[in-house]
Amino acid sequence: QAELEKSDMNKFVSYDDVSVGLLGGITLNHAAFGPESEIKVESLAIDSIDREAIEHGKIPAYGEITVHGFELAMTKQQVKQAFPQLYNLGYRDIKGDIGIEYNYSEQDKMLHIKELTLSLNGAGTLTGHLDMQVPWDAISNPDMLLMAMDAAKLKTVGLKLENDGLVDRVFDMVEK
């Protein structure tokens, strides 16, 4: 909590409980993010992260983060504006889980996303991985992230969708 207050992030992050793992890592339980607590999560586990980059306002060169039970506290109109495709498919509550494990190899200029998982309740789970060659200075600055995609070369990618209603909703919408 002291670190949040020191960095002025306590205006954007709150939580009921925090725990530190025996071998490292930190978990925030019953957390809320955003100036009006728009994003609520059951737990946010940070198993590893490039803290030095964060302290300098840069994108971390490595990390392993898992979010269980997130919920976007949005009105139907906000969902319609922010996620029009999901809204058109009948989704009104955006809830689920997210996880990512990645690192950047300076030696070969490769961003390795070992695993990325996105689960949405009532939709399904998308898992994937990718290797992308991109200069770190192009992605380590949050302001230059979009421009970095022009310099990137996709080397490998894999995606898998486990359907839990999304495909049925898409087919129903196409039939109409």
JSON list of N, CA and C in Angstrom, two decimals, residues 74-121:
[
{"chain": "A", "resi": 74, "resn": "MET", "atom": "N", "xyz": [-19.46, -1.67, -16.21]},
{"chain": "A", "resi": 74, "resn": "MET", "atom": "CA", "xyz": [-19.87, -0.75, -17.26]},
{"chain": "A", "resi": 74, "resn": "MET", "atom": "C", "xyz": [-21.38, -0.79, -17.44]},
{"chain": "A", "resi": 75, "resn": "THR", "atom": "N", "xyz": [-21.94, 0.34, -17.80]},
{"chain": "A", "resi": 75, "resn": "THR", "atom": "CA", "xyz": [-23.36, 0.36, -18.15]},
{"chain": "A", "resi": 75, "resn": "THR", "atom": "C", "xyz": [-23.52, -0.30, -19.52]},
{"chain": "A", "resi": 76, "resn": "LYS", "atom": "N", "xyz": [-24.75, -0.65, -19.88]},
{"chain": "A", "resi": 76, "resn": "LYS", "atom": "CA", "xyz": [-24.99, -1.25, -21.20]},
{"chain": "A", "resi": 76, "resn": "LYS", "atom": "C", "xyz": [-24.52, -0.32, -22.31]},
{"chain": "A", "resi": 77, "resn": "GLN", "atom": "N", "xyz": [-24.70, 0.98, -22.12]},
{"chain": "A", "resi": 77, "resn": "GLN", "atom": "CA", "xyz": [-24.26, 1.94, -23.13]},
{"chain": "A", "resi": 77, "resn": "GLN", "atom": "C", "xyz": [-22.74, 1.97, -23.23]},
{"chain": "A", "resi": 78, "resn": "GLN", "atom": "N", "xyz": [-22.04, 1.87, -22.12]},
{"chain": "A", "resi": 78, "resn": "GLN", "atom": "CA", "xyz": [-20.57, 1.84, -22.15]},
{"chain": "A", "resi": 78, "resn": "GLN", "atom": "C", "xyz": [-20.07, 0.58, -22.84]},
{"chain": "A", "resi": 79, "resn": "VAL", "atom": "N", "xyz": [-20.70, -0.57, -22.57]},
{"chain": "A", "resi": 79, "resn": "VAL", "atom": "CA", "xyz": [-20.32, -1.81, -23.25]},
{"chain": "A", "resi": 79, "resn": "VAL", "atom": "C", "xyz": [-20.55, -1.65, -24.75]},
{"chain": "A", "resi": 80, "resn": "LYS", "atom": "N", "xyz": [-21.69, -1.07, -25.12]},
{"chain": "A", "resi": 80, "resn": "LYS", "atom": "CA", "xyz": [-22.02, -0.87, -26.53]},
{"chain": "A", "resi": 80, "resn": "LYS", "atom": "C", "xyz": [-20.97, -0.02, -27.23]},
{"chain": "A", "resi": 81, "resn": "GLN", "atom": "N", "xyz": [-20.47, 1.01, -26.56]},
{"chain": "A", "resi": 81, "resn": "GLN", "atom": "CA", "xyz": [-19.47, 1.90, -27.15]},
{"chain": "A", "resi": 81, "resn": "GLN", "atom": "C", "xyz": [-18.08, 1.27, -27.17]},
{"chain": "A", "resi": 82, "resn": "ALA", "atom": "N", "xyz": [-17.69, 0.64, -26.07]},
{"chain": "A", "resi": 82, "resn": "ALA", "atom": "CA", "xyz": [-16.32, 0.11, -25.96]},
{"chain": "A", "resi": 82, "resn": "ALA", "atom": "C", "xyz": [-16.15, -1.23, -26.68]},
{"chain": "A", "resi": 83, "resn": "PHE", "atom": "N", "xyz": [-17.18, -2.06, -26.67]},
{"chain": "A", "resi": 83, "resn": "PHE", "atom": "CA", "xyz": [-17.09, -3.40, -27.26]},
{"chain": "A", "resi": 83, "resn": "PHE", "atom": "C", "xyz": [-18.32, -3.66, -28.14]},
{"chain": "A", "resi": 84, "resn": "PRO", "atom": "N", "xyz": [-18.46, -2.91, -29.25]},
{"chain": "A", "resi": 84, "resn": "PRO", "atom": "CA", "xyz": [-19.67, -3.03, -30.06]},
{"chain": "A", "resi": 84, "resn": "PRO", "atom": "C", "xyz": [-19.92, -4.44, -30.60]},
{"chain": "A", "resi": 85, "resn": "GLN", "atom": "N", "xyz": [-18.85, -5.16, -30.95]},
{"chain": "A", "resi": 85, "resn": "GLN", "atom": "CA", "xyz": [-19.04, -6.52, -31.47]},
{"chain": "A", "resi": 85, "resn": "GLN", "atom": "C", "xyz": [-19.63, -7.43, -30.40]},
{"chain": "A", "resi": 86, "resn": "LEU", "atom": "N", "xyz": [-19.11, -7.36, -29.18]},
{"chain": "A", "resi": 86, "resn": "LEU", "atom": "CA", "xyz": [-19.64, -8.20, -28.11]},
{"chain": "A", "resi": 86, "resn": "LEU", "atom": "C", "xyz": [-21.07, -7.79, -27.77]},
{"chain": "A", "resi": 87, "resn": "TYR", "atom": "N", "xyz": [-21.33, -6.50, -27.78]},
{"chain": "A", "resi": 87, "resn": "TYR", "atom": "CA", "xyz": [-22.68, -6.00, -27.49]},
{"chain": "A", "resi": 87, "resn": "TYR", "atom": "C", "xyz": [-23.66, -6.53, -28.54]},
{"chain": "A", "resi": 88, "resn": "ASN", "atom": "N", "xyz": [-23.27, -6.47, -29.83]},
{"chain": "A", "resi": 88, "resn": "ASN", "atom": "CA", "xyz": [-24.15, -6.96, -30.90]},
{"chain": "A", "resi": 88, "resn": "ASN", "atom": "C", "xyz": [-24.40, -8.46, -30.82]},
{"chain": "A", "resi": 89, "resn": "LEU", "atom": "N", "xyz": [-23.49, -9.17, -30.16]},
{"chain": "A", "resi": 89, "resn": "LEU", "atom": "CA", "xyz": [-23.67, -10.61, -29.96]},
{"chain": "A", "resi": 89, "resn": "LEU", "atom": "C", "xyz": [-24.48, -10.93, -28.70]},
{"chain": "A", "resi": 90, "resn": "GLY", "atom": "N", "xyz": [-24.91, -9.90, -27.99]},
{"chain": "A", "resi": 90, "resn": "GLY", "atom": "CA", "xyz": [-25.76, -10.11, -26.82]},
{"chain": "A", "resi": 90, "resn": "GLY", "atom": "C", "xyz": [-25.05, -10.06, -25.48]},
{"chain": "A", "resi": 91, "resn": "TYR", "atom": "N", "xyz": [-23.76, -9.79, -25.47]},
{"chain": "A", "resi": 91, "resn": "TYR", "atom": "CA", "xyz": [-23.04, -9.73, -24.20]},
{"chain": "A", "resi": 91, "resn": "TYR", "atom": "C", "xyz": [-23.24, -8.36, -23.55]},
{"chain": "A", "resi": 92, "resn": "ARG", "atom": "N", "xyz": [-23.62, -8.38, -22.28]},
{"chain": "A", "resi": 92, "resn": "ARG", "atom": "CA", "xyz": [-23.83, -7.12, -21.55]},
{"chain": "A", "resi": 92, "resn": "ARG", "atom": "C", "xyz": [-22.86, -7.00, -20.38]},
{"chain": "A", "resi": 93, "resn": "ASP", "atom": "N", "xyz": [-22.46, -8.11, -19.81]},
{"chain": "A", "resi": 93, "resn": "ASP", "atom": "CA", "xyz": [-21.50, -8.13, -18.71]},
{"chain": "A", "resi": 93, "resn": "ASP", "atom": "C", "xyz": [-20.19, -8.71, -19.24]},
{"chain": "A", "resi": 94, "resn": "ILE", "atom": "N", "xyz": [-19.11, -7.98, -19.06]},
{"chain": "A", "resi": 94, "resn": "ILE", "atom": "CA", "xyz": [-17.80, -8.43, -19.51]},
{"chain": "A", "resi": 94, "resn": "ILE", "atom": "C", "xyz": [-17.07, -8.96, -18.28]},
{"chain": "A", "resi": 95, "resn": "LYS", "atom": "N", "xyz": [-17.02, -10.30, -18.18]},
{"chain": "A", "resi": 95, "resn": "LYS", "atom": "CA", "xyz": [-16.40, -10.96, -17.04]},
{"chain": "A", "resi": 95, "resn": "LYS", "atom": "C", "xyz": [-15.53, -12.10, -17.54]},
{"chain": "A", "resi": 96, "resn": "GLY", "atom": "N", "xyz": [-14.46, -12.41, -16.79]},
{"chain": "A", "resi": 96, "resn": "GLY", "atom": "CA", "xyz": [-13.63, -13.54, -17.18]},
{"chain": "A", "resi": 96, "resn": "GLY", "atom": "C", "xyz": [-12.28, -13.56, -16.49]},
{"chain": "A", "resi": 97, "resn": "ASP", "atom": "N", "xyz": [-11.31, -14.16, -17.18]},
{"chain": "A", "resi": 97, "resn": "ASP", "atom": "CA", "xyz": [-9.95, -14.33, -16.67]},
{"chain": "A", "resi": 97, "resn": "ASP", "atom": "C", "xyz": [-8.97, -13.96, -17.78]},
{"chain": "A", "resi": 98, "resn": "ILE", "atom": "N", "xyz": [-7.79, -13.48, -17.39]},
{"chain": "A", "resi": 98, "resn": "ILE", "atom": "CA", "xyz": [-6.73, -13.14, -18.34]},
{"chain": "A", "resi": 98, "resn": "ILE", "atom": "C", "xyz": [-5.40, -13.61, -17.75]},
{"chain": "A", "resi": 99, "resn": "GLY", "atom": "N", "xyz": [-4.53, -14.11, -18.60]},
{"chain": "A", "resi": 99, "resn": "GLY", "atom": "CA", "xyz": [-3.19, -14.47, -18.16]},
{"chain": "A", "resi": 99, "resn": "GLY", "atom": "C", "xyz": [-2.19, -14.25, -19.27]},
{"chain": "A", "resi": 100, "resn": "ILE", "atom": "N", "xyz": [-0.99, -13.84, -18.91]},
{"chain": "A", "resi": 100, "resn": "ILE", "atom": "CA", "xyz": [0.08, -13.67, -19.89]},
{"chain": "A", "resi": 100, "resn": "ILE", "atom": "C", "xyz": [1.42, -14.00, -19.24]},
{"chain": "A", "resi": 101, "resn": "GLU", "atom": "N", "xyz": [2.25, -14.66, -20.03]},
{"chain": "A", "resi": 101, "resn": "GLU", "atom": "CA", "xyz": [3.65, -14.89, -19.65]},
{"chain": "A", "resi": 101, "resn": "GLU", "atom": "C", "xyz": [4.50, -14.54, -20.87]},
{"chain": "A", "resi": 102, "resn": "TYR", "atom": "N", "xyz": [5.43, -13.60, -20.69]},
{"chain": "A", "resi": 102, "resn": "TYR", "atom": "CA", "xyz": [6.21, -13.15, -21.83]},
{"chain": "A", "resi": 102, "resn": "TYR", "atom": "C", "xyz": [7.60, -12.72, -21.39]},
{"chain": "A", "resi": 103, "resn": "ASN", "atom": "N", "xyz": [8.49, -12.61, -22.37]},
{"chain": "A", "resi": 103, "resn": "ASN", "atom": "CA", "xyz": [9.80, -12.01, -22.14]},
{"chain": "A", "resi": 103, "resn": "ASN", "atom": "C", "xyz": [10.33, -11.46, -23.45]},
{"chain": "A", "resi": 104, "resn": "TYR", "atom": "N", "xyz": [11.31, -10.60, -23.33]},
{"chain": "A", "resi": 104, "resn": "TYR", "atom": "CA", "xyz": [11.94, -10.02, -24.50]},
{"chain": "A", "resi": 104, "resn": "TYR", "atom": "C", "xyz": [13.41, -10.39, -24.47]},
{"chain": "A", "resi": 105, "resn": "SER", "atom": "N", "xyz": [13.90, -10.92, -25.58]},
{"chain": "A", "resi": 105, "resn": "SER", "atom": "CA", "xyz": [15.30, -11.27, -25.71]},
{"chain": "A", "resi": 105, "resn": "SER", "atom": "C", "xyz": [16.01, -10.16, -26.47]},
{"chain": "A", "resi": 106, "resn": "GLU", "atom": "N", "xyz": [16.86, -9.43, -25.77]},
{"chain": "A", "resi": 106, "resn": "GLU", "atom": "CA", "xyz": [17.61, -8.33, -26.39]},
{"chain": "A", "resi": 106, "resn": "GLU", "atom": "C", "xyz": [18.56, -8.86, -27.44]},
{"chain": "A", "resi": 107, "resn": "GLN", "atom": "N", "xyz": [19.11, -10.04, -27.20]},
{"chain": "A", "resi": 107, "resn": "GLN", "atom": "CA", "xyz": [20.10, -10.62, -28.11]},
{"chain": "A", "resi": 107, "resn": "GLN", "atom": "C", "xyz": [19.54, -10.82, -29.52]},
{"chain": "A", "resi": 108, "resn": "ASP", "atom": "N", "xyz": [18.36, -11.42, -29.63]},
{"chain": "A", "resi": 108, "resn": "ASP", "atom": "CA", "xyz": [17.80, -11.64, -30.97]},
{"chain": "A", "resi": 108, "resn": "ASP", "atom": "C", "xyz": [16.61, -10.73, -31.28]},
{"chain": "A", "resi": 109, "resn": "LYS", "atom": "N", "xyz": [16.38, -9.74, -30.41]},
{"chain": "A", "resi": 109, "resn": "LYS", "atom": "CA", "xyz": [15.31, -8.74, -30.61]},
{"chain": "A", "resi": 109, "resn": "LYS", "atom": "C", "xyz": [13.95, -9.41, -30.77]},
{"chain": "A", "resi": 110, "resn": "MET", "atom": "N", "xyz": [13.69, -10.44, -29.96]},
{"chain": "A", "resi": 110, "resn": "MET", "atom": "CA", "xyz": [12.45, -11.21, -30.08]},
{"chain": "A", "resi": 110, "resn": "MET", "atom": "C", "xyz": [11.57, -11.03, -28.84]},
{"chain": "A", "resi": 111, "resn": "LEU", "atom": "N", "xyz": [10.33, -10.72, -29.10]},
{"chain": "A", "resi": 111, "resn": "LEU", "atom": "CA", "xyz": [9.31, -10.72, -28.06]},
{"chain": "A", "resi": 111, "resn": "LEU", "atom": "C", "xyz": [8.67, -12.10, -28.08]},
{"chain": "A", "resi": 112, "resn": "HIS", "atom": "N", "xyz": [8.78, -12.81, -26.96]},
{"chain": "A", "resi": 112, "resn": "HIS", "atom": "CA", "xyz": [8.21, -14.15, -26.85]},
{"chain": "A", "resi": 112, "resn": "HIS", "atom": "C", "xyz": [7.01, -14.07, -25.92]},
{"chain": "A", "resi": 113, "resn": "ILE", "atom": "N", "xyz": [5.84, -14.25, -26.46]},
{"chain": "A", "resi": 113, "resn": "ILE", "atom": "CA", "xyz": [4.65, -14.39, -25.61]},
{"chain": "A", "resi": 113, "resn": "ILE", "atom": "C", "xyz": [4.44, -15.89, -25.50]},
{"chain": "A", "resi": 114, "resn": "LYS", "atom": "N", "xyz": [4.92, -16.43, -24.37]},
{"chain": "A", "resi": 114, "resn": "LYS", "atom": "CA", "xyz": [4.87, -17.87, -24.17]},
{"chain": "A", "resi": 114, "resn": "LYS", "atom": "C", "xyz": [3.44, -18.36, -24.08]},
{"chain": "A", "resi": 115, "resn": "GLU", "atom": "N", "xyz": [2.61, -17.58, -23.38]},
{"chain": "A", "resi": 115, "resn": "GLU", "atom": "CA", "xyz": [1.20, -17.95, -23.27]},
{"chain": "A", "resi": 115, "resn": "GLU", "atom": "C", "xyz": [0.37, -16.72, -22.99]},
{"chain": "A", "resi": 116, "resn": "LEU", "atom": "N", "xyz": [-0.71, -16.61, -23.72]},
{"chain": "A", "resi": 116, "resn": "LEU", "atom": "CA", "xyz": [-1.70, -15.57, -23.51]},
{"chain": "A", "resi": 116, "resn": "LEU", "atom": "C", "xyz": [-3.05, -16.26, -23.46]},
{"chain": "A", "resi": 117, "resn": "THR", "atom": "N", "xyz": [-3.81, -16.01, -22.41]},
{"chain": "A", "resi": 117, "resn": "THR", "atom": "CA", "xyz": [-5.12, -16.63, -22.25]},
{"chain": "A", "resi": 117, "resn": "THR", "atom": "C", "xyz": [-6.14, -15.55, -21.93]},
{"chain": "A", "resi": 118, "resn": "LEU", "atom": "N", "xyz": [-7.25, -15.59, -22.65]},
{"chain": "A", "resi": 118, "resn": "LEU", "atom": "CA", "xyz": [-8.37, -14.69, -22.38]},
{"chain": "A", "resi": 118, "resn": "LEU", "atom": "C", "xyz": [-9.64, -15.53, -22.36]},
{"chain": "A", "resi": 119, "resn": "SER", "atom": "N", "xyz": [-10.30, -15.54, -21.21]},
{"chain": "A", "resi": 119, "resn": "SER", "atom": "CA", "xyz": [-11.57, -16.25, -21.06]},
{"chain": "A", "resi": 119, "resn": "SER", "atom": "C", "xyz": [-12.66, -15.25, -20.76]},
{"chain": "A", "resi": 120, "resn": "LEU", "atom": "N", "xyz": [-13.75, -15.31, -21.51]},
{"chain": "A", "resi": 120, "resn": "LEU", "atom": "CA", "xyz": [-14.91, -14.48, -21.25]},
{"chain": "A", "resi": 120, "resn": "LEU", "atom": "C", "xyz": [-16.08, -15.39, -20.91]},
{"chain": "A", "resi": 121, "resn": "ASN", "atom": "N", "xyz": [-16.74, -15.10, -19.80]},
{"chain": "A", "resi": 121, "resn": "ASN", "atom": "CA", "xyz": [-17.87, -15.91, -19.39]},
{"chain": "A", "resi": 121, "resn": "ASN", "atom": "C", "xyz": [-18.94, -15.93, -20.47]}
]
